[in-house]
PDB file of C-alpha atoms and ligand atoms in Angstrom:
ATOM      1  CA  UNK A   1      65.882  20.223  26.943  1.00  0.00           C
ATOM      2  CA  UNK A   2      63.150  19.271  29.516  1.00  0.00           C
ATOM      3  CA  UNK A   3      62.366  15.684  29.953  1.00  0.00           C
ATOM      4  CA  UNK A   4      58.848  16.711  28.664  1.00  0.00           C
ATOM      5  CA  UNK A   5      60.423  17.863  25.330  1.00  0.00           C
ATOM      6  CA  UNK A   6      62.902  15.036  24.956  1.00  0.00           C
ATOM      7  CA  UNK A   7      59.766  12.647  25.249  1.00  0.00           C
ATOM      8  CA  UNK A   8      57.244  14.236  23.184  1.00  0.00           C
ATOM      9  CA  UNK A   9      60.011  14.552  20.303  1.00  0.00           C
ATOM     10  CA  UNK A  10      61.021  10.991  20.468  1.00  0.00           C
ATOM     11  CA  UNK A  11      57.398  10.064  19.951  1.00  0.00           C
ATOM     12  CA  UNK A  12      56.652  12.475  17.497  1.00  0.00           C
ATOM     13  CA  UNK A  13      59.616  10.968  14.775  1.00  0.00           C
ATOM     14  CA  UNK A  14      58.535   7.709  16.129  1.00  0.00           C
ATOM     15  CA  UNK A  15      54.752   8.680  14.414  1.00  0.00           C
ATOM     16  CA  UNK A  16      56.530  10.353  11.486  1.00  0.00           C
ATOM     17  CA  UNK A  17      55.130   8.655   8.463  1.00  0.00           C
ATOM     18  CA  UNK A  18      52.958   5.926  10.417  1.00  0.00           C
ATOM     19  CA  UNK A  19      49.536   8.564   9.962  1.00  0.00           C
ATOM     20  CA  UNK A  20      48.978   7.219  13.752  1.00  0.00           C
ATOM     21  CA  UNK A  21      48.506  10.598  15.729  1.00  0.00           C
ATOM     22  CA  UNK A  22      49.286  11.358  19.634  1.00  0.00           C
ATOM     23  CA  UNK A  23      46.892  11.806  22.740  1.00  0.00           C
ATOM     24  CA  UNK A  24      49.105  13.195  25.393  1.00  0.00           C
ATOM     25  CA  UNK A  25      47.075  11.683  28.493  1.00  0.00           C
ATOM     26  CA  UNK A  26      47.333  14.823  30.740  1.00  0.00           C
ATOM     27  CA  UNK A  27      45.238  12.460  33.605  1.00  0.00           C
ATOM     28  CA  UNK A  28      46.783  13.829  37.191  1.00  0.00           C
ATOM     29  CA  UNK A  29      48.944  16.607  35.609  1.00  0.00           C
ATOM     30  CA  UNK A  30      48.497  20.291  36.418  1.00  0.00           C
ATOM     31  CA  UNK A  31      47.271  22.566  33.418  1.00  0.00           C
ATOM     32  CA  UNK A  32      50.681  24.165  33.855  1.00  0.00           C
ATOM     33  CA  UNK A  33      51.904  20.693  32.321  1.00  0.00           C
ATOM     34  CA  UNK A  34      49.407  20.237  29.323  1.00  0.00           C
ATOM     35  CA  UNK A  35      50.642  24.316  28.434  1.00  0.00           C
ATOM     36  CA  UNK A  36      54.439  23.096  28.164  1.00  0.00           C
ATOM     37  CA  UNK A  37      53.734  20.293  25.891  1.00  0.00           C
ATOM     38  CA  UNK A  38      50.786  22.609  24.120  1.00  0.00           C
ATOM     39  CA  UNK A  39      54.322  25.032  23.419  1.00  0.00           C
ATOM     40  CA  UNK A  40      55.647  22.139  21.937  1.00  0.00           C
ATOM     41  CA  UNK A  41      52.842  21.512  19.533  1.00  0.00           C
ATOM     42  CA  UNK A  42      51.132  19.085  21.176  1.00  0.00           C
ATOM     43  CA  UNK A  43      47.143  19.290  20.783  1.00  0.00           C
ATOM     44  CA  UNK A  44      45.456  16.556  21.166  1.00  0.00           C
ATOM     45  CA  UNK A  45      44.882  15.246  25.173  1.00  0.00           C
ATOM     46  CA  UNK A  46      43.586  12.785  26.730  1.00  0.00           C
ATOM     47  CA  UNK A  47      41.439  12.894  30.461  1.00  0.00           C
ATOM     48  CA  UNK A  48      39.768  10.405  32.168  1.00  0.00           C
ATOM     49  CA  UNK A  49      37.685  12.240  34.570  1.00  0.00           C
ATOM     50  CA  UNK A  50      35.093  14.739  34.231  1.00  0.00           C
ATOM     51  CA  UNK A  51      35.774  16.657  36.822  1.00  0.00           C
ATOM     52  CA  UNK A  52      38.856  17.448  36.565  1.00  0.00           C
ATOM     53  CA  UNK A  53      38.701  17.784  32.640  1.00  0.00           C
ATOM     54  CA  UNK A  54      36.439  20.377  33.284  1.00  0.00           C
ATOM     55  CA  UNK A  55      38.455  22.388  35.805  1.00  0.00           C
ATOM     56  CA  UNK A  56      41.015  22.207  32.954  1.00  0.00           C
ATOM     57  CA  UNK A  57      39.595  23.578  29.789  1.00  0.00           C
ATOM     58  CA  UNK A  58      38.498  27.213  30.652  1.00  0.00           C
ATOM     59  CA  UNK A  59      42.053  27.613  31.978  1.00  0.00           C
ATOM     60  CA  UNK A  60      43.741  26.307  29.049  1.00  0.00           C
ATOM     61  CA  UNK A  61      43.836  27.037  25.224  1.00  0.00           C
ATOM     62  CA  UNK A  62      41.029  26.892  23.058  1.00  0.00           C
ATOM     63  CA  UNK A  63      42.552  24.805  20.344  1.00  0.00           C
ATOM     64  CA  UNK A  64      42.830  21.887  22.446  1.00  0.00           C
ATOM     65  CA  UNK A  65      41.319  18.536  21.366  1.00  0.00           C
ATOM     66  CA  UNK A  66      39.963  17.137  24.692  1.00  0.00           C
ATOM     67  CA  UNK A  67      39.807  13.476  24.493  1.00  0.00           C
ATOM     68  CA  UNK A  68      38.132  11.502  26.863  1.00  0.00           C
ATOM     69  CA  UNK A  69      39.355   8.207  27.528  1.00  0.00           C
ATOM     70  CA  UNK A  70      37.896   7.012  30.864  1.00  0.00           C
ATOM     71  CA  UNK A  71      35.429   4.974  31.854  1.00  0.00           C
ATOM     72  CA  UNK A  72      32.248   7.556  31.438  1.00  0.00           C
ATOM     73  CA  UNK A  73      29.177   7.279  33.737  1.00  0.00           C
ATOM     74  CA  UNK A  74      25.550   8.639  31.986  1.00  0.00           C
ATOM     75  CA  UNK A  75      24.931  11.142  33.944  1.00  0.00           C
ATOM     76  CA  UNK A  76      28.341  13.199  33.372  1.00  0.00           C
ATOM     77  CA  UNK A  77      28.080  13.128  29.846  1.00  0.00           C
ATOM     78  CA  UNK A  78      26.223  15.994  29.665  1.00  0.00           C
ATOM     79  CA  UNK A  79      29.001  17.862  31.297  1.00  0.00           C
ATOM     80  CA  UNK A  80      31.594  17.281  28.849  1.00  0.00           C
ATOM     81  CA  UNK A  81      29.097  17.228  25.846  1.00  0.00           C
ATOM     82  CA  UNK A  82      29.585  21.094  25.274  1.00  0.00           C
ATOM     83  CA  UNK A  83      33.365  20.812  23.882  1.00  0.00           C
ATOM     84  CA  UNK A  84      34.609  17.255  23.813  1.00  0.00           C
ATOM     85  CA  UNK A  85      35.786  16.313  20.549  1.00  0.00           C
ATOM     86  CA  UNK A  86      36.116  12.464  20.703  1.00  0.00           C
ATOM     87  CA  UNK A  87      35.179   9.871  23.125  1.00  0.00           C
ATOM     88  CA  UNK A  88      37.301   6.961  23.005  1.00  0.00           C
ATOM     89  CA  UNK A  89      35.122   4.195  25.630  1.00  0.00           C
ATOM     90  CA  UNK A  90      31.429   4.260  24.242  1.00  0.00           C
ATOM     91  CA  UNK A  91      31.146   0.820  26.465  1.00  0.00           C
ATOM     92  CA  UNK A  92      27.816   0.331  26.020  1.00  0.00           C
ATOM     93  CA  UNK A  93      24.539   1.254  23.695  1.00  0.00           C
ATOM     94  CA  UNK A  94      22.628   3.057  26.550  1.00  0.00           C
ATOM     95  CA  UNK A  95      26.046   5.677  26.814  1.00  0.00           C
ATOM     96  CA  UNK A  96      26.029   6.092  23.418  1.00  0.00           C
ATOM     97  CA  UNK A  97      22.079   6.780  23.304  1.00  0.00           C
ATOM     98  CA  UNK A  98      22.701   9.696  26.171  1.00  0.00           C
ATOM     99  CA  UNK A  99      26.159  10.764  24.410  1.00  0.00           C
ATOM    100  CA  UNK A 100      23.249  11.553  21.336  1.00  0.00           C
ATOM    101  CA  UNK A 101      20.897  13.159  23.203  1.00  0.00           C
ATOM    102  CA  UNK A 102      23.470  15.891  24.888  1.00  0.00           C
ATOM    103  CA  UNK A 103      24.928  16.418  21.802  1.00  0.00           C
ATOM    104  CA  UNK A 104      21.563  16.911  20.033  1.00  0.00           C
ATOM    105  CA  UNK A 105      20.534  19.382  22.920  1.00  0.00           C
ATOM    106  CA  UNK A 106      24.367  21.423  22.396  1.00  0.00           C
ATOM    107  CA  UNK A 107      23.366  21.293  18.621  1.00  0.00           C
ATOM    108  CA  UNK A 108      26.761  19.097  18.139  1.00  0.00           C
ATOM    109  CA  UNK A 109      28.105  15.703  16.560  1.00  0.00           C
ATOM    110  CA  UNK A 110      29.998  14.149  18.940  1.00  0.00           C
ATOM    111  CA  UNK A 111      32.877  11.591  17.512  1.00  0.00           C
ATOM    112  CA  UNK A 112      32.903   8.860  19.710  1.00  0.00           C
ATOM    113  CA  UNK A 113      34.793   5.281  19.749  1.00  0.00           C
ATOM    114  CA  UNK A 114      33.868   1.665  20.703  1.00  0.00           C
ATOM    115  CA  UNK A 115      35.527   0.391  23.119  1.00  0.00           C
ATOM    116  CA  UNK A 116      36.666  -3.321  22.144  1.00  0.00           C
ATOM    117  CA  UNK A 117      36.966  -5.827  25.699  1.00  0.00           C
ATOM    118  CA  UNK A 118      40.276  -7.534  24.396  1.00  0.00           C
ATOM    119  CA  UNK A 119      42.545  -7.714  27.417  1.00  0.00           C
ATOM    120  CA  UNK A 120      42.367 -11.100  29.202  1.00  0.00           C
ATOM    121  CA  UNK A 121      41.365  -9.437  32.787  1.00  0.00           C
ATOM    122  CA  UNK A 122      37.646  -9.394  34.242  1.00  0.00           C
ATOM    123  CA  UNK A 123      38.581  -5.522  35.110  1.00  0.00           C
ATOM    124  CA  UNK A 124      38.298  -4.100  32.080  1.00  0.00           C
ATOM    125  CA  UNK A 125      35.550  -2.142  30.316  1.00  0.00           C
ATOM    126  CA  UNK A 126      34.545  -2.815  27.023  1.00  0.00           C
ATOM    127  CA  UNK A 127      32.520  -4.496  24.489  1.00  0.00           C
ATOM    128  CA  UNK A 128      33.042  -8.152  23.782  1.00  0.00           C
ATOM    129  CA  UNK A 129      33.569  -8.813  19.839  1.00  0.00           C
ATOM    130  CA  UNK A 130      30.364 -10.885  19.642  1.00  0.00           C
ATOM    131  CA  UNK A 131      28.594  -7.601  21.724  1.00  0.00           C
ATOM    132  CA  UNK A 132      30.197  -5.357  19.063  1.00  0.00           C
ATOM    133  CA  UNK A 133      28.856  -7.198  16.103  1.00  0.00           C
ATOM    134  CA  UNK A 134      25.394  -8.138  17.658  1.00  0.00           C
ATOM    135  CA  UNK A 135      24.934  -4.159  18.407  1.00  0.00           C
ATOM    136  CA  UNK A 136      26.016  -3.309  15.304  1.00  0.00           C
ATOM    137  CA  UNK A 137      23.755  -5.622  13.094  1.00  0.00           C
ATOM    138  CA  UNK A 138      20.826  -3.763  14.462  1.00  0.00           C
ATOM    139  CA  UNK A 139      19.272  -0.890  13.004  1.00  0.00           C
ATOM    140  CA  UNK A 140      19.050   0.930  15.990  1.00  0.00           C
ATOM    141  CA  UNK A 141      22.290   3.263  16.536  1.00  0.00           C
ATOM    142  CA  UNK A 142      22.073   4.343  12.592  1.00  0.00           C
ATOM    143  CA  UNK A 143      19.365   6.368  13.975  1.00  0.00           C
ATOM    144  CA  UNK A 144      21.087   8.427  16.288  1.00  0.00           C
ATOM    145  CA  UNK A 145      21.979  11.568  14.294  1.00  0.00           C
ATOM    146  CA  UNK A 146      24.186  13.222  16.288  1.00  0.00           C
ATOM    147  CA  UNK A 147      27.123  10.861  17.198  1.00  0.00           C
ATOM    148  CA  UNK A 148      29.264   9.242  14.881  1.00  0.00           C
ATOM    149  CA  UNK A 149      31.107   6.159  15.092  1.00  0.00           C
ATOM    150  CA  UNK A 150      34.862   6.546  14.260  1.00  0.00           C
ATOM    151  CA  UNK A 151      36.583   3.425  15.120  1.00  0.00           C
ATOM    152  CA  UNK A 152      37.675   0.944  18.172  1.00  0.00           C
ATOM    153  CA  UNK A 153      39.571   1.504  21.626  1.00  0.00           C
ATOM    154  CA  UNK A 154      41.231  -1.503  22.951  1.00  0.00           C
ATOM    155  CA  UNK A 155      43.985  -1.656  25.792  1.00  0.00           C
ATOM    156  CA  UNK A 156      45.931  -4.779  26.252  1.00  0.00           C
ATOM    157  CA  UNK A 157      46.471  -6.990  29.375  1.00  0.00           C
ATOM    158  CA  UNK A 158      48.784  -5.532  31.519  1.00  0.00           C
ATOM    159  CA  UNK A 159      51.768  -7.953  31.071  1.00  0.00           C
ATOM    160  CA  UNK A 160      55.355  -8.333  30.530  1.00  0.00           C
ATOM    161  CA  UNK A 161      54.253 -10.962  27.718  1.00  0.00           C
ATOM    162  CA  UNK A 162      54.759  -8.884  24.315  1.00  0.00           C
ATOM    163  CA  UNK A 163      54.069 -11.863  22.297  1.00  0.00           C
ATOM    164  CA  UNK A 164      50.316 -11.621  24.182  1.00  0.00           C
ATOM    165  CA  UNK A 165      49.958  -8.130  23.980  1.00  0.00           C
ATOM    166  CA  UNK A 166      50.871  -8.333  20.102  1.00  0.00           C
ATOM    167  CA  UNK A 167      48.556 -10.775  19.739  1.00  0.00           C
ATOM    168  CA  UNK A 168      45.386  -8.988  21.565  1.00  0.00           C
ATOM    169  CA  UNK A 169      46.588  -6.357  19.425  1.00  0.00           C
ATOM    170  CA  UNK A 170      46.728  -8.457  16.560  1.00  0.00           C
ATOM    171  CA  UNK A 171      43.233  -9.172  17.068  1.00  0.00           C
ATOM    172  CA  UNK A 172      41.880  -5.849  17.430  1.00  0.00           C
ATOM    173  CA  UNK A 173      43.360  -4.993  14.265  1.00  0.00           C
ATOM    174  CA  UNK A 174      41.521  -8.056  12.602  1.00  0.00           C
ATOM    175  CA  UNK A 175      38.052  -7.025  14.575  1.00  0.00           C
ATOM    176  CA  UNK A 176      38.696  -3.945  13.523  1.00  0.00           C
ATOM    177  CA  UNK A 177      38.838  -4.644   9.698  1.00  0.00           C
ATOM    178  CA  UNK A 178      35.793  -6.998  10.039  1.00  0.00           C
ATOM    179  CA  UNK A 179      33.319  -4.472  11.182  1.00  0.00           C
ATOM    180  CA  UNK A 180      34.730  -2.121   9.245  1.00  0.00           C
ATOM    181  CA  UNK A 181      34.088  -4.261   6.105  1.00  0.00           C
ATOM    182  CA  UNK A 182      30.579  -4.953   7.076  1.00  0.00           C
ATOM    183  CA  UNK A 183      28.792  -2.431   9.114  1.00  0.00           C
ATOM    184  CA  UNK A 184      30.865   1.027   7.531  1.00  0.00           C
ATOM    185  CA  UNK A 185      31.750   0.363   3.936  1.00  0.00           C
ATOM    186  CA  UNK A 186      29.788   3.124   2.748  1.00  0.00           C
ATOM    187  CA  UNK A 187      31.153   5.450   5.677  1.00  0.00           C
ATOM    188  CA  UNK A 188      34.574   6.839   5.419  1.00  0.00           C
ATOM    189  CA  UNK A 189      34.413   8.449   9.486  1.00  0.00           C
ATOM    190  CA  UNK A 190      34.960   4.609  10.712  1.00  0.00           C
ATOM    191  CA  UNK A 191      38.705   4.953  10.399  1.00  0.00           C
ATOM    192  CA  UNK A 192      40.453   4.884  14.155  1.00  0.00           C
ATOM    193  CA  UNK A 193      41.896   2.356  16.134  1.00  0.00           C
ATOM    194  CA  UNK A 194      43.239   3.706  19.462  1.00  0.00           C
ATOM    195  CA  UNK A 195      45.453   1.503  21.045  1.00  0.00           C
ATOM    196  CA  UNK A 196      48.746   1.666  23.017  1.00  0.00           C
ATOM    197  CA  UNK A 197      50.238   3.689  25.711  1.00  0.00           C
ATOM    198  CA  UNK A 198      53.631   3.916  27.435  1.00  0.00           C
ATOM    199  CA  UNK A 199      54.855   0.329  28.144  1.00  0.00           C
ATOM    200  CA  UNK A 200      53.256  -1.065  24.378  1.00  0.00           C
ATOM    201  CA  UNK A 201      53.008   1.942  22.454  1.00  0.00           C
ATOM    202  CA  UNK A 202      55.563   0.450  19.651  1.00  0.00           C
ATOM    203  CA  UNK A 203      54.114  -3.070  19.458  1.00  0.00           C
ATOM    204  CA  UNK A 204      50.441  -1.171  18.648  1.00  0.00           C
ATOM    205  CA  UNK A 205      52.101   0.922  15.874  1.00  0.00           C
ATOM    206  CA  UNK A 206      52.933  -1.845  14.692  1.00  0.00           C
ATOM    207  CA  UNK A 207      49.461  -3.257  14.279  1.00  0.00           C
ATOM    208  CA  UNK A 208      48.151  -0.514  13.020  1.00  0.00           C
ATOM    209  CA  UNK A 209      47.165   1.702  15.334  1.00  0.00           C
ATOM    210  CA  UNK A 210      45.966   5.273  14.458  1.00  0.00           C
ATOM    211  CA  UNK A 211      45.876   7.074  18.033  1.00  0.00           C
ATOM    212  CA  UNK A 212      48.120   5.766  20.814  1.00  0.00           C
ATOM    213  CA  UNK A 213      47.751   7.373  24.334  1.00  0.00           C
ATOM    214  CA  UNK A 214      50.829   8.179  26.243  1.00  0.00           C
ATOM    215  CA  UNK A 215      50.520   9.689  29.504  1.00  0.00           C
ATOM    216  CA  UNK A 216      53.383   8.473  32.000  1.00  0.00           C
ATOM    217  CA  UNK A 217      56.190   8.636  29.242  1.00  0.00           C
ATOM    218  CA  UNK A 218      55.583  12.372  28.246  1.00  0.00           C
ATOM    219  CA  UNK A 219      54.430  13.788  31.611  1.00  0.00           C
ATOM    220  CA  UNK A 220      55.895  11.389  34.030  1.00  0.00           C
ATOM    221  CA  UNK A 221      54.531   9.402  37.132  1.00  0.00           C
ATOM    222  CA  UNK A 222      50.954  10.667  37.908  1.00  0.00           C
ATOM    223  CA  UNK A 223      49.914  11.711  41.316  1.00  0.00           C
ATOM    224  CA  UNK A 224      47.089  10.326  42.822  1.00  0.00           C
ATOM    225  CA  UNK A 225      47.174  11.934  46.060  1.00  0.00           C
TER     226      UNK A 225
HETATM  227  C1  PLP Q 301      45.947   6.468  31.855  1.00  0.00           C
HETATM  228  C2  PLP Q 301      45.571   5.902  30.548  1.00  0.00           C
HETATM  229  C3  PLP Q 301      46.497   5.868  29.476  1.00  0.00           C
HETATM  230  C4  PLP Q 301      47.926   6.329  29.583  1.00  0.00           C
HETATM  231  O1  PLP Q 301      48.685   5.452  30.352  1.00  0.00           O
HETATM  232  P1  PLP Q 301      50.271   5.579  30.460  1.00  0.00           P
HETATM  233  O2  PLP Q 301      50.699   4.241  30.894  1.00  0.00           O
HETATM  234  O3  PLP Q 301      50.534   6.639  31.478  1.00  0.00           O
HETATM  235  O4  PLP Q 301      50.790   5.956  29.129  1.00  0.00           O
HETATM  236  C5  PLP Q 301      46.026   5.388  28.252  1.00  0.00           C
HETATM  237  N1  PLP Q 301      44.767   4.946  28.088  1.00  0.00           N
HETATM  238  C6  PLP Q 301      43.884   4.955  29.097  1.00  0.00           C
HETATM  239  C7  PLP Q 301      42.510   4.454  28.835  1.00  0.00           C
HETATM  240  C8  PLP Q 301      44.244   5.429  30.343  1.00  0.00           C
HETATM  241  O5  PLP Q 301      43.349   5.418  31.338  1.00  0.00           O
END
């Protein structure tokens, strides 16, 4: 068995009976690569630039779920708009305002996440909790129809410390639950919690995640030449 196959079947009974689901992060790899783990049953991935997403999907299958997962700039939302089928890092109010409007003009809903600032490095995109909360207790995003808030994206510090990435985990979890509680009890789409990828993938199963993204373990070292 390729090393693709042993990897993606190790973390498929590794998600058997947690309800947490898989985005293979395809970020670097050829299409040739997202088509073997595709003939595996894999259909859920996960990009992080436009650009090259876009040079992807015509080529590939049309029962892919794109995920995007990068940092996303305004202006090249409208380019993904068309087909993308859930955003995970909505990092600010103004990106999810233009997210709205592209997906109005395609006649769409996109599914987009909130992505939650938990790691302890300045680097990192994201919402603060406090930002999350003080966006959400206004009235204003209830009125854009055509996105819909599904959840939280967090990624821990990038550390050998598991006891801190549990715990920034941890914490996500209990953010997550809070907001849920108060801003989407009537709303059964805010359900996802995206966190963990190769190196802490177990430790965020085990708070609760629902979607982890794996890139490096499934499709090996990336590229960046
Ligand atoms: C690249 C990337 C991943 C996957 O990282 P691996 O370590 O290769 O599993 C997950 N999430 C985000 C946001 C990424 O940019």
């Amino acid at each position: 068995m390729s090393q693709l196959k042993t990897a993606l079947n190790k973390l498929y009974k590794q998600l058997d009976g947690t309800g947490a689901q898989l985005v293979a992060v395809s970020k670097y790899h050829p299409a040739e690569a997202i088509r073997e783990a595709y003939d595996e049953g894999q259909r859920i991935f996960g990009e992080s630039h436009v650009q090259e997403l876009c040079a992807k999907v015509p080529i590939l299958p049309d029962d892919i779920e794109w995920h995007f997962i990068g940092h996303l700039q305004t202006n090249k939302v409208k380019y993904i708009a068309p087909f993308i089928s859930l955003i995970h890092s909505v990092d600010t109010f103004k990106l999810l305002k233009e997210i709205d409007r592209q997906a109005s003009k395609c006649g769409r809903t996109i599914d987009c996440l909130l992505q939650l600032h938990i790691a302890k490095e300045e680097t990192k995109f994201g919402f603060l909790p406090e930002e999350l909360s003080a966006m959400l207790s206004q009235e204003e995003w209830k009125e854009l129809r055509n996105v819909r808030i599904c959840g939280l994206m967090c990624m821990a510090t990038n550390t050998d410390d598991e006891q801190q990435i549990k715990g920034e985990f941890h914490e996500a979890h209990t953010i997550f639950e809070h907001l849920k509680a108060t801003y989407f009890t009537d709303n059964d789409s805010f359900k996802q919690l995206s966190m963990g990828m190769s190196d802490d993938y177990p430790i965020a199963l085990s708070e609760g995640s629902t979607l982890i993204r794996v890139g490096s373990l499934i499709f090996g070292e990336r590229n960046y030449g």
